[in-house]
Each structure stands twice: as structure tokens, then as C-alpha cells.
């Protein structure tokens, strides 16, 4: 089989690195400044009135919430807040007034009890991309040093996006922590296995490196879970580890830019994932009551996950070729 043709990549690796760092720093420095509608007198009065009239009336037990809301554990008070939020938002849109946030979130239109249906859908699709990657690694990657690490990456990715979907379905302190902790584990594991691959780390060094990653991760989770759930600290810590992960692969791309036909892929992926993350800086009210900047971030990562597994397979094939077990380049992607 002939080798596949590769398009000429004109982007210089150093420019990709600089752009990625600038975008990442902008993401870290930018915080949302939307108003808090749950402090507005109109909202407070509406919830109190709705709660007294509906939830505390003798007939409330005779008129339960719809099944979808009961299955997702909505209470009557939760529904009061939702109905008031939607009524005030509809009036604001009709009057061309500013749309406010409530309890730290935009006024999404729920679907089957899910608070943020678009983010739920996109989280599920990201998890599916990791599931496909898991199947691909198991099927086409033979005995190779990095195989168990790549399988671990896929499993951790599926877990991360599962809890993202759960959290965006129902925002409770417990689901929020599981989402944030899973994301932190995923980012740290990405740095862990990437460093092993790029440096061709030996077994003993891997154990030490694993401990060097595990100990601060456990301290991070312990602090957030037992001491203080600090959003700013969590964002800064996660972004810092993510930046290190990106720099590892950008450095690898620079080193092999003119040597490997696929060397551009990690640097380009790092720039695109940082660009996707920068969507968070937009922070606008949800389009059609469903799609906000955070949902667009999750949407943007779906094809990036699929392309990352493509890179892992190509890199595995090339590495096996170095050890004398090469198949025709590109055959593992068939």
C-alpha cells in the first residue's frame, strides 16, 4: 500500500505555541461578570408568592410534578424558582432588557428535567468519542509500551464526560464536585501519559513520575472537597496543568516538525483546544434558551477528541516501525 499524502502545513510551530499560550492566559484572566438575578426583588417576590400559593397549599400533594421532574429530583421549590426565572427572562427579552443569571447560571430552558440540555448532549457526544477511541486503541494498537496508558486515557475520558453530563443535568454540590474532580483527574492524567510518551520514560521513572502527579492531585481534590471549594483556584490549577500538557506536545512538534509527516498534529491540536477553551470568555445568554458559551466549548471539543485518537494511532504505527514492526504507514487507520 502506498503511503498517504499529507498536506503541506504552513503554520510555524513557534507561532502555534505563542498563540496557544496567549489564549490560555486570556482564559485564566477572564472571569464572568454577569448580573445575579436571584438577588432581584422581582425574583424574590415571585418565588415567595409561587411557593406560598402552590407548594404550601393543601392541594399541592394532589397535583405532583411531571414524571420527568420527579425522576430528576426537582422539588416544588426548585420548580418555583425555574418558573419565576423563565417568566422574568421572557419579559426581559420582550422588552429588550438585559438577561440576568440566576444562582450563578444563565436561564436555560430545561428538557426532560435536564437544566442544560445542550451541554448534556455535547458531553455525551464527547464521551462517545472517547468510547470510539477506546475501541480503536484496543482493536488496532498491538503490544506497545503506551497501549495501557492510551486505554487508561480513554476510560478516564469517558468517566469525565459522564460526570459532565450528570452535572449539567442537575446542578447539585455533589454533582459539581464529581464533574470538577473528574476534569482535574483527566487533565493531570493527560500530562502524566504525555510526558511518558515524549521522554520515552523507563519503568522505574514512570513510577516516580506517577507519584509526582498523584500526590498533588490528591492534595488538590482534598483541599477542594474538605477545606474550601475555591472556583478561582480550581480554574487556575487546572489551566496550569493543561498548559503544561499542551507545551509538552508543542515542544515535541517543534522537535519533529521536519522529521515526521504527522508532527504538526499535537501543536495544532493544542492551539485548537485552547481556542475552544477561549469560547468561555464570550459568556453570553443562551441562544434559544439552550446554547451558551460553555455549551459551545463542549461542542468544539467533540471533533478534537476524535482527531487526537487519530494522532495516537499514527504515532503508535510510526513508533512500531522504528522497532522493526512497521506496517504500511496509515494502515492502522483503515
mmCIF file of C-alpha atoms in Angstrom:
data_model
loop_
_atom_site.group_PDB
_atom_site.id
_atom_site.type_symbol
_atom_site.label_atom_id
_atom_site.label_comp_id
_atom_site.label_asym_id
_atom_site.label_seq_id
_atom_site.Cartn_x
_atom_site.Cartn_y
_atom_site.Cartn_z
ATOM 1 C CA UNK A 1 0.000 0.000 0.000
ATOM 2 C CA UNK A 2 1.279 3.430 -0.877
ATOM 3 C CA UNK A 3 1.823 5.961 1.857
ATOM 4 C CA UNK A 4 -0.966 8.538 2.263
ATOM 5 C CA UNK A 5 -0.277 12.019 1.041
ATOM 6 C CA UNK A 6 -0.028 14.719 3.666
ATOM 7 C CA UNK A 7 -0.959 18.347 3.023
ATOM 8 C CA UNK A 8 1.736 20.938 3.353
ATOM 9 C CA UNK A 9 1.383 22.681 6.716
ATOM 10 C CA UNK A 10 2.410 26.333 6.566
ATOM 11 C CA UNK A 11 1.811 27.162 10.233
ATOM 12 C CA UNK A 12 5.093 27.596 12.057
ATOM 13 C CA UNK A 13 5.262 25.641 15.352
ATOM 14 C CA UNK A 14 6.632 28.607 17.307
ATOM 15 C CA UNK A 15 3.671 30.736 16.244
ATOM 16 C CA UNK A 16 1.266 27.995 17.279
ATOM 17 C CA UNK A 17 2.958 27.823 20.690
ATOM 18 C CA UNK A 18 2.796 31.580 21.212
ATOM 19 C CA UNK A 19 -0.858 31.747 20.155
ATOM 20 C CA UNK A 20 -1.772 28.883 22.490
ATOM 21 C CA UNK A 21 -0.084 30.498 25.496
ATOM 22 C CA UNK A 22 -1.694 33.896 24.831
ATOM 23 C CA UNK A 23 -5.158 32.372 24.511
ATOM 24 C CA UNK A 24 -4.706 30.282 27.646
ATOM 25 C CA UNK A 25 -3.560 33.261 29.708
ATOM 26 C CA UNK A 26 -6.569 35.206 28.466
ATOM 27 C CA UNK A 27 -8.855 32.387 29.560
ATOM 28 C CA UNK A 28 -7.322 32.294 33.038
ATOM 29 C CA UNK A 29 -7.514 36.054 33.451
ATOM 30 C CA UNK A 30 -11.112 36.430 32.279
ATOM 31 C CA UNK A 31 -13.968 35.970 34.733
ATOM 32 C CA UNK A 32 -17.692 36.225 34.019
ATOM 33 C CA UNK A 33 -19.310 39.396 35.304
ATOM 34 C CA UNK A 34 -22.979 38.686 34.554
ATOM 35 C CA UNK A 35 -25.589 40.008 36.963
ATOM 36 C CA UNK A 36 -27.164 37.861 39.663
ATOM 37 C CA UNK A 37 -30.899 37.817 39.001
ATOM 38 C CA UNK A 38 -31.698 35.741 42.091
ATOM 39 C CA UNK A 39 -30.978 38.845 44.217
ATOM 40 C CA UNK A 40 -33.515 40.974 42.322
ATOM 41 C CA UNK A 41 -36.623 41.893 44.383
ATOM 42 C CA UNK A 42 -38.892 40.876 41.488
ATOM 43 C CA UNK A 43 -37.477 37.353 41.512
ATOM 44 C CA UNK A 44 -37.532 37.010 45.301
ATOM 45 C CA UNK A 45 -41.177 38.151 45.486
ATOM 46 C CA UNK A 46 -42.177 35.811 42.645
ATOM 47 C CA UNK A 47 -40.602 32.763 44.315
ATOM 48 C CA UNK A 48 -42.143 33.554 47.687
ATOM 49 C CA UNK A 49 -45.579 34.083 46.155
ATOM 50 C CA UNK A 50 -45.359 30.949 43.982
ATOM 51 C CA UNK A 51 -44.135 28.858 46.902
ATOM 52 C CA UNK A 52 -46.963 30.018 49.182
ATOM 53 C CA UNK A 53 -49.650 29.624 46.535
ATOM 54 C CA UNK A 54 -48.541 26.313 45.039
ATOM 55 C CA UNK A 55 -46.123 24.386 47.244
ATOM 56 C CA UNK A 56 -47.677 25.149 50.631
ATOM 57 C CA UNK A 57 -51.299 24.799 49.578
ATOM 58 C CA UNK A 58 -53.244 21.734 50.782
ATOM 59 C CA UNK A 59 -53.830 20.640 47.183
ATOM 60 C CA UNK A 60 -50.118 20.525 46.299
ATOM 61 C CA UNK A 61 -49.876 16.816 47.128
ATOM 62 C CA UNK A 62 -52.782 16.129 44.782
ATOM 63 C CA UNK A 63 -51.023 17.774 41.823
ATOM 64 C CA UNK A 64 -47.480 16.336 41.726
ATOM 65 C CA UNK A 65 -44.750 17.459 39.377
ATOM 66 C CA UNK A 66 -44.439 15.728 35.977
ATOM 67 C CA UNK A 67 -42.651 12.374 35.987
ATOM 68 C CA UNK A 68 -39.536 13.748 34.233
ATOM 69 C CA UNK A 69 -39.072 16.304 37.004
ATOM 70 C CA UNK A 70 -39.638 13.784 39.760
ATOM 71 C CA UNK A 71 -37.129 11.382 38.190
ATOM 72 C CA UNK A 72 -34.521 14.147 38.111
ATOM 73 C CA UNK A 73 -35.354 15.122 41.707
ATOM 74 C CA UNK A 74 -36.898 18.531 41.158
ATOM 75 C CA UNK A 75 -38.725 19.806 44.223
ATOM 76 C CA UNK A 76 -41.728 22.113 44.214
ATOM 77 C CA UNK A 77 -39.476 24.971 45.355
ATOM 78 C CA UNK A 78 -36.995 24.194 42.566
ATOM 79 C CA UNK A 79 -39.860 24.406 40.101
ATOM 80 C CA UNK A 80 -40.987 27.708 41.617
ATOM 81 C CA UNK A 81 -37.556 29.186 41.024
ATOM 82 C CA UNK A 82 -37.459 27.848 37.472
ATOM 83 C CA UNK A 83 -40.907 29.195 36.555
ATOM 84 C CA UNK A 84 -40.126 32.635 38.007
ATOM 85 C CA UNK A 85 -36.738 32.735 36.257
ATOM 86 C CA UNK A 86 -38.315 31.885 32.905
ATOM 87 C CA UNK A 87 -41.177 34.383 33.335
ATOM 88 C CA UNK A 88 -38.811 37.247 34.204
ATOM 89 C CA UNK A 89 -36.434 36.278 31.366
ATOM 90 C CA UNK A 90 -39.277 36.166 28.826
ATOM 91 C CA UNK A 91 -40.373 39.646 29.912
ATOM 92 C CA UNK A 92 -36.792 40.941 29.684
ATOM 93 C CA UNK A 93 -36.404 39.611 26.142
ATOM 94 C CA UNK A 94 -39.771 41.086 25.105
ATOM 95 C CA UNK A 95 -38.724 44.488 26.462
ATOM 96 C CA UNK A 96 -35.173 44.289 25.050
ATOM 97 C CA UNK A 97 -33.820 44.378 28.596
ATOM 98 C CA UNK A 98 -30.742 42.672 29.965
ATOM 99 C CA UNK A 99 -30.991 38.928 30.626
ATOM 100 C CA UNK A 100 -29.675 38.057 34.088
ATOM 101 C CA UNK A 101 -28.075 34.998 35.613
ATOM 102 C CA UNK A 102 -29.783 33.131 38.436
ATOM 103 C CA UNK A 103 -27.898 31.225 41.118
ATOM 104 C CA UNK A 104 -24.725 31.511 39.036
ATOM 105 C CA UNK A 105 -26.242 30.192 35.788
ATOM 106 C CA UNK A 106 -27.972 31.558 32.732
ATOM 107 C CA UNK A 107 -31.738 30.925 32.460
ATOM 108 C CA UNK A 108 -31.690 27.737 30.389
ATOM 109 C CA UNK A 109 -34.882 26.109 29.162
ATOM 110 C CA UNK A 110 -34.962 22.665 30.720
ATOM 111 C CA UNK A 111 -35.743 19.493 28.785
ATOM 112 C CA UNK A 112 -36.953 16.281 30.459
ATOM 113 C CA UNK A 113 -35.712 17.669 33.753
ATOM 114 C CA UNK A 114 -32.221 18.496 32.437
ATOM 115 C CA UNK A 115 -31.111 22.004 33.372
ATOM 116 C CA UNK A 116 -28.666 22.488 30.479
ATOM 117 C CA UNK A 117 -29.774 20.107 27.701
ATOM 118 C CA UNK A 118 -27.269 21.287 25.065
ATOM 119 C CA UNK A 119 -24.295 20.827 27.396
ATOM 120 C CA UNK A 120 -25.655 17.402 28.363
ATOM 121 C CA UNK A 121 -25.883 16.356 24.711
ATOM 122 C CA UNK A 122 -22.419 17.635 23.847
ATOM 123 C CA UNK A 123 -20.928 15.979 26.944
ATOM 124 C CA UNK A 124 -22.445 12.656 25.889
ATOM 125 C CA UNK A 125 -21.005 13.071 22.379
ATOM 126 C CA UNK A 126 -17.552 13.804 23.823
ATOM 127 C CA UNK A 127 -17.829 10.669 25.920
ATOM 128 C CA UNK A 128 -18.847 8.728 22.825
ATOM 129 C CA UNK A 129 -15.728 9.949 21.007
ATOM 130 C CA UNK A 130 -13.636 8.548 23.874
ATOM 131 C CA UNK A 131 -15.599 5.291 23.669
ATOM 132 C CA UNK A 132 -14.825 5.056 19.953
ATOM 133 C CA UNK A 133 -11.193 5.837 20.723
ATOM 134 C CA UNK A 134 -11.140 3.097 23.358
ATOM 135 C CA UNK A 135 -12.458 0.587 20.823
ATOM 136 C CA UNK A 136 -9.943 1.783 18.223
ATOM 137 C CA UNK A 137 -6.954 1.514 20.569
ATOM 138 C CA UNK A 138 -7.983 -1.968 21.677
ATOM 139 C CA UNK A 139 -8.560 -3.111 18.095
ATOM 140 C CA UNK A 140 -5.628 -1.669 16.163
ATOM 141 C CA UNK A 141 -2.850 -0.932 18.662
ATOM 142 C CA UNK A 142 -0.850 -4.139 19.253
ATOM 143 C CA UNK A 143 1.606 -4.875 22.040
ATOM 144 C CA UNK A 144 3.131 -1.464 22.593
ATOM 145 C CA UNK A 145 4.515 0.264 25.662
ATOM 146 C CA UNK A 146 1.956 3.062 25.560
ATOM 147 C CA UNK A 147 -1.099 0.870 24.891
ATOM 148 C CA UNK A 148 -2.269 0.582 28.543
ATOM 149 C CA UNK A 149 -1.733 4.315 29.044
ATOM 150 C CA UNK A 150 -3.863 5.128 25.998
ATOM 151 C CA UNK A 151 -6.592 2.758 27.166
ATOM 152 C CA UNK A 152 -6.452 4.462 30.560
ATOM 153 C CA UNK A 153 -6.790 7.835 28.843
ATOM 154 C CA UNK A 154 -9.940 6.658 27.049
ATOM 155 C CA UNK A 155 -11.511 5.263 30.225
ATOM 156 C CA UNK A 156 -10.757 8.428 32.193
ATOM 157 C CA UNK A 157 -12.147 10.498 29.316
ATOM 158 C CA UNK A 158 -15.409 8.533 29.307
ATOM 159 C CA UNK A 159 -15.704 8.988 33.075
ATOM 160 C CA UNK A 160 -15.014 12.725 32.816
ATOM 161 C CA UNK A 161 -17.720 13.361 30.258
ATOM 162 C CA UNK A 162 -20.189 11.096 32.055
ATOM 163 C CA UNK A 163 -19.997 13.302 35.140
ATOM 164 C CA UNK A 164 -20.097 16.409 32.979
ATOM 165 C CA UNK A 165 -23.417 15.193 31.553
ATOM 166 C CA UNK A 166 -24.719 14.393 35.042
ATOM 167 C CA UNK A 167 -23.680 17.794 36.395
ATOM 168 C CA UNK A 168 -25.285 19.699 33.535
ATOM 169 C CA UNK A 169 -28.440 17.633 34.021
ATOM 170 C CA UNK A 170 -28.779 18.584 37.690
ATOM 171 C CA UNK A 171 -26.509 21.073 39.374
ATOM 172 C CA UNK A 172 -26.016 19.968 42.982
ATOM 173 C CA UNK A 173 -22.903 20.340 45.168
ATOM 174 C CA UNK A 174 -22.253 16.589 44.822
ATOM 175 C CA UNK A 175 -22.533 16.501 41.005
ATOM 176 C CA UNK A 176 -20.489 19.691 40.743
ATOM 177 C CA UNK A 177 -17.635 18.174 42.740
ATOM 178 C CA UNK A 178 -17.718 14.942 40.719
ATOM 179 C CA UNK A 179 -17.580 16.955 37.490
ATOM 180 C CA UNK A 180 -14.715 19.192 38.655
ATOM 181 C CA UNK A 181 -12.715 16.366 40.241
ATOM 182 C CA UNK A 182 -13.105 14.160 37.163
ATOM 183 C CA UNK A 183 -11.919 17.009 34.948
ATOM 184 C CA UNK A 184 -8.906 17.534 37.201
ATOM 185 C CA UNK A 185 -8.026 13.842 37.057
ATOM 186 C CA UNK A 186 -8.339 13.877 33.267
ATOM 187 C CA UNK A 187 -6.059 16.895 32.849
ATOM 188 C CA UNK A 188 -3.418 15.506 35.225
ATOM 189 C CA UNK A 189 -3.509 12.092 33.560
ATOM 190 C CA UNK A 190 -3.025 13.793 30.193
ATOM 191 C CA UNK A 191 0.190 15.383 31.474
ATOM 192 C CA UNK A 192 1.232 12.050 33.040
ATOM 193 C CA UNK A 193 0.982 9.830 29.962
ATOM 194 C CA UNK A 194 2.134 12.527 27.519
ATOM 195 C CA UNK A 195 5.376 13.051 29.422
ATOM 196 C CA UNK A 196 5.972 9.302 29.454
ATOM 197 C CA UNK A 197 5.482 9.138 25.679
ATOM 198 C CA UNK A 198 7.533 12.210 24.775
ATOM 199 C CA UNK A 199 10.503 11.375 27.026
ATOM 200 C CA UNK A 200 10.327 7.586 26.428
ATOM 201 C CA UNK A 201 10.394 7.163 30.192
ATOM 202 C CA UNK A 202 11.620 3.859 31.659
ATOM 203 C CA UNK A 203 9.550 1.784 34.098
ATOM 204 C CA UNK A 204 11.192 2.970 37.336
ATOM 205 C CA UNK A 205 10.994 6.594 36.289
ATOM 206 C CA UNK A 206 7.319 6.118 35.402
ATOM 207 C CA UNK A 207 6.531 5.081 38.980
ATOM 208 C CA UNK A 208 8.274 8.149 40.387
ATOM 209 C CA UNK A 209 6.612 10.382 37.825
ATOM 210 C CA UNK A 210 3.251 8.816 38.639
ATOM 211 C CA UNK A 211 3.718 9.670 42.319
ATOM 212 C CA UNK A 212 4.779 13.199 41.375
ATOM 213 C CA UNK A 213 1.441 13.592 39.566
ATOM 214 C CA UNK A 214 -0.733 11.667 42.028
ATOM 215 C CA UNK A 215 0.297 13.415 45.265
ATOM 216 C CA UNK A 216 -0.544 16.998 44.174
ATOM 217 C CA UNK A 217 -3.737 15.712 42.530
ATOM 218 C CA UNK A 218 -4.899 14.130 45.794
ATOM 219 C CA UNK A 219 -3.942 17.276 47.706
ATOM 220 C CA UNK A 220 -5.892 19.363 45.182
ATOM 221 C CA UNK A 221 -9.022 17.212 45.489
ATOM 222 C CA UNK A 222 -8.675 17.046 49.272
ATOM 223 C CA UNK A 223 -8.438 20.813 49.579
ATOM 224 C CA UNK A 224 -11.458 21.424 47.353
ATOM 225 C CA UNK A 225 -13.535 18.673 48.908
ATOM 226 C CA UNK A 226 -12.640 19.035 52.587
ATOM 227 C CA UNK A 227 -11.344 22.568 53.125
ATOM 228 C CA UNK A 228 -12.718 25.096 50.651
ATOM 229 C CA UNK A 229 -14.248 24.736 47.206
ATOM 230 C CA UNK A 230 -12.424 27.643 45.581
ATOM 231 C CA UNK A 231 -13.548 28.156 41.966
ATOM 232 C CA UNK A 232 -10.757 30.567 41.086
ATOM 233 C CA UNK A 233 -8.064 28.313 42.478
ATOM 234 C CA UNK A 234 -9.514 25.250 40.750
ATOM 235 C CA UNK A 235 -9.634 27.052 37.401
ATOM 236 C CA UNK A 236 -6.065 28.316 37.753
ATOM 237 C CA UNK A 237 -4.722 24.909 38.832
ATOM 238 C CA UNK A 238 -6.497 23.007 36.060
ATOM 239 C CA UNK A 239 -5.491 25.544 33.407
ATOM 240 C CA UNK A 240 -1.857 25.441 34.554
ATOM 241 C CA UNK A 241 -1.639 21.648 34.287
ATOM 242 C CA UNK A 242 -3.446 21.805 30.941
ATOM 243 C CA UNK A 243 -0.942 24.391 29.705
ATOM 244 C CA UNK A 244 1.973 22.164 30.730
ATOM 245 C CA UNK A 245 0.358 19.278 28.860
ATOM 246 C CA UNK A 246 -0.004 21.411 25.748
ATOM 247 C CA UNK A 247 3.579 22.685 25.999
ATOM 248 C CA UNK A 248 4.882 19.112 26.217
ATOM 249 C CA UNK A 249 3.274 18.275 22.893
ATOM 250 C CA UNK A 250 4.085 21.623 21.271
ATOM 251 C CA UNK A 251 7.730 21.028 22.173
ATOM 252 C CA UNK A 252 7.525 17.556 20.641
ATOM 253 C CA UNK A 253 6.010 19.017 17.456
ATOM 254 C CA UNK A 254 8.757 21.623 17.172
ATOM 255 C CA UNK A 255 11.441 18.976 17.614
ATOM 256 C CA UNK A 256 9.976 16.664 14.963
ATOM 257 C CA UNK A 257 8.399 19.261 12.658
ATOM 258 C CA UNK A 258 10.539 18.380 9.631
ATOM 259 C CA UNK A 259 11.076 14.733 10.529
ATOM 260 C CA UNK A 260 7.612 13.154 10.869
ATOM 261 C CA UNK A 261 4.674 13.594 8.473
ATOM 262 C CA UNK A 262 2.228 13.913 11.380
ATOM 263 C CA UNK A 263 4.367 16.071 13.704
ATOM 264 C CA UNK A 264 2.114 19.094 13.213
ATOM 265 C CA UNK A 265 -0.905 17.371 14.746
ATOM 266 C CA UNK A 266 -0.197 17.844 18.509
ATOM 267 C CA UNK A 267 0.733 21.524 18.129
ATOM 268 C CA UNK A 268 -2.320 22.203 16.002
ATOM 269 C CA UNK A 269 -4.495 20.253 18.454
ATOM 270 C CA UNK A 270 -3.092 22.265 21.393
ATOM 271 C CA UNK A 271 -3.886 25.537 19.620
ATOM 272 C CA UNK A 272 -7.411 24.406 18.730
ATOM 273 C CA UNK A 273 -8.213 23.086 22.222
ATOM 274 C CA UNK A 274 -7.030 26.393 23.677
ATOM 275 C CA UNK A 275 -9.145 28.264 21.145
ATOM 276 C CA UNK A 276 -12.142 26.112 22.112
ATOM 277 C CA UNK A 277 -11.489 26.891 25.771
ATOM 278 C CA UNK A 278 -11.421 30.608 24.960
ATOM 279 C CA UNK A 279 -15.101 30.381 23.997
ATOM 280 C CA UNK A 280 -15.748 30.594 27.745
ATOM 281 C CA UNK A 281 -14.618 34.229 27.559
ATOM 282 C CA UNK A 282 -17.707 35.139 25.491
ATOM 283 C CA UNK A 283 -20.210 34.290 28.267
ATOM 284 C CA UNK A 284 -23.471 35.317 26.566
ATOM 285 C CA UNK A 285 -27.098 34.430 27.421
ATOM 286 C CA UNK A 286 -28.078 31.074 25.920
ATOM 287 C CA UNK A 287 -29.263 31.069 22.320
ATOM 288 C CA UNK A 288 -32.743 29.536 22.078
ATOM 289 C CA UNK A 289 -32.524 29.087 25.836
ATOM 290 C CA UNK A 290 -30.052 26.220 25.414
ATOM 291 C CA UNK A 291 -26.669 27.058 23.856
ATOM 292 C CA UNK A 292 -24.299 29.328 25.766
ATOM 293 C CA UNK A 293 -20.524 29.769 25.540
ATOM 294 C CA UNK A 294 -19.875 26.803 27.827
ATOM 295 C CA UNK A 295 -22.020 24.546 25.627
ATOM 296 C CA UNK A 296 -20.133 25.758 22.539
ATOM 297 C CA UNK A 297 -16.870 24.825 24.264
ATOM 298 C CA UNK A 298 -18.150 21.284 24.744
ATOM 299 C CA UNK A 299 -19.349 21.206 21.130
ATOM 300 C CA UNK A 300 -15.960 22.347 19.828
ATOM 301 C CA UNK A 301 -14.065 19.578 21.633
ATOM 302 C CA UNK A 302 -16.020 16.721 20.012
ATOM 303 C CA UNK A 303 -14.039 16.590 16.716
ATOM 304 C CA UNK A 304 -10.801 17.381 18.585
ATOM 305 C CA UNK A 305 -11.153 14.225 20.687
ATOM 306 C CA UNK A 306 -11.633 12.113 17.553
ATOM 307 C CA UNK A 307 -8.572 13.666 15.890
ATOM 308 C CA UNK A 308 -6.425 13.124 18.962
ATOM 309 C CA UNK A 309 -7.044 9.376 18.792
ATOM 310 C CA UNK A 310 -6.107 9.524 15.113
ATOM 311 C CA UNK A 311 -2.794 11.045 16.145
ATOM 312 C CA UNK A 312 -2.206 8.407 18.846
ATOM 313 C CA UNK A 313 -2.753 5.624 16.316
ATOM 314 C CA UNK A 314 -0.440 7.217 13.735
ATOM 315 C CA UNK A 315 2.226 7.788 16.361
ATOM 316 C CA UNK A 316 1.947 4.180 17.537
ATOM 317 C CA UNK A 317 2.352 2.941 13.990
ATOM 318 C CA UNK A 318 5.444 5.077 13.436
ATOM 319 C CA UNK A 319 6.982 4.016 16.738
ATOM 320 C CA UNK A 320 6.465 0.345 15.931
ATOM 321 C CA UNK A 321 8.136 0.983 12.585
ATOM 322 C CA UNK A 322 11.208 2.253 14.433
ATOM 323 C CA UNK A 323 11.429 -1.062 16.277
ATOM 324 C CA UNK A 324 11.144 -3.111 13.103
ATOM 325 C CA UNK A 325 7.426 -3.969 13.253
ATOM 326 C CA UNK A 326 6.180 -1.499 10.684
ATOM 327 C CA UNK A 327 3.080 -1.978 8.594
ATOM 328 C CA UNK A 328 2.456 0.344 5.643
ATOM 329 C CA UNK A 329 2.062 3.838 7.086
ATOM 330 C CA UNK A 330 -1.630 4.666 7.516
ATOM 331 C CA UNK A 331 -2.839 1.057 7.533
ATOM 332 C CA UNK A 332 -3.984 1.168 11.179
ATOM 333 C CA UNK A 333 -6.477 3.904 10.290
ATOM 334 C CA UNK A 334 -8.303 1.730 7.752
#
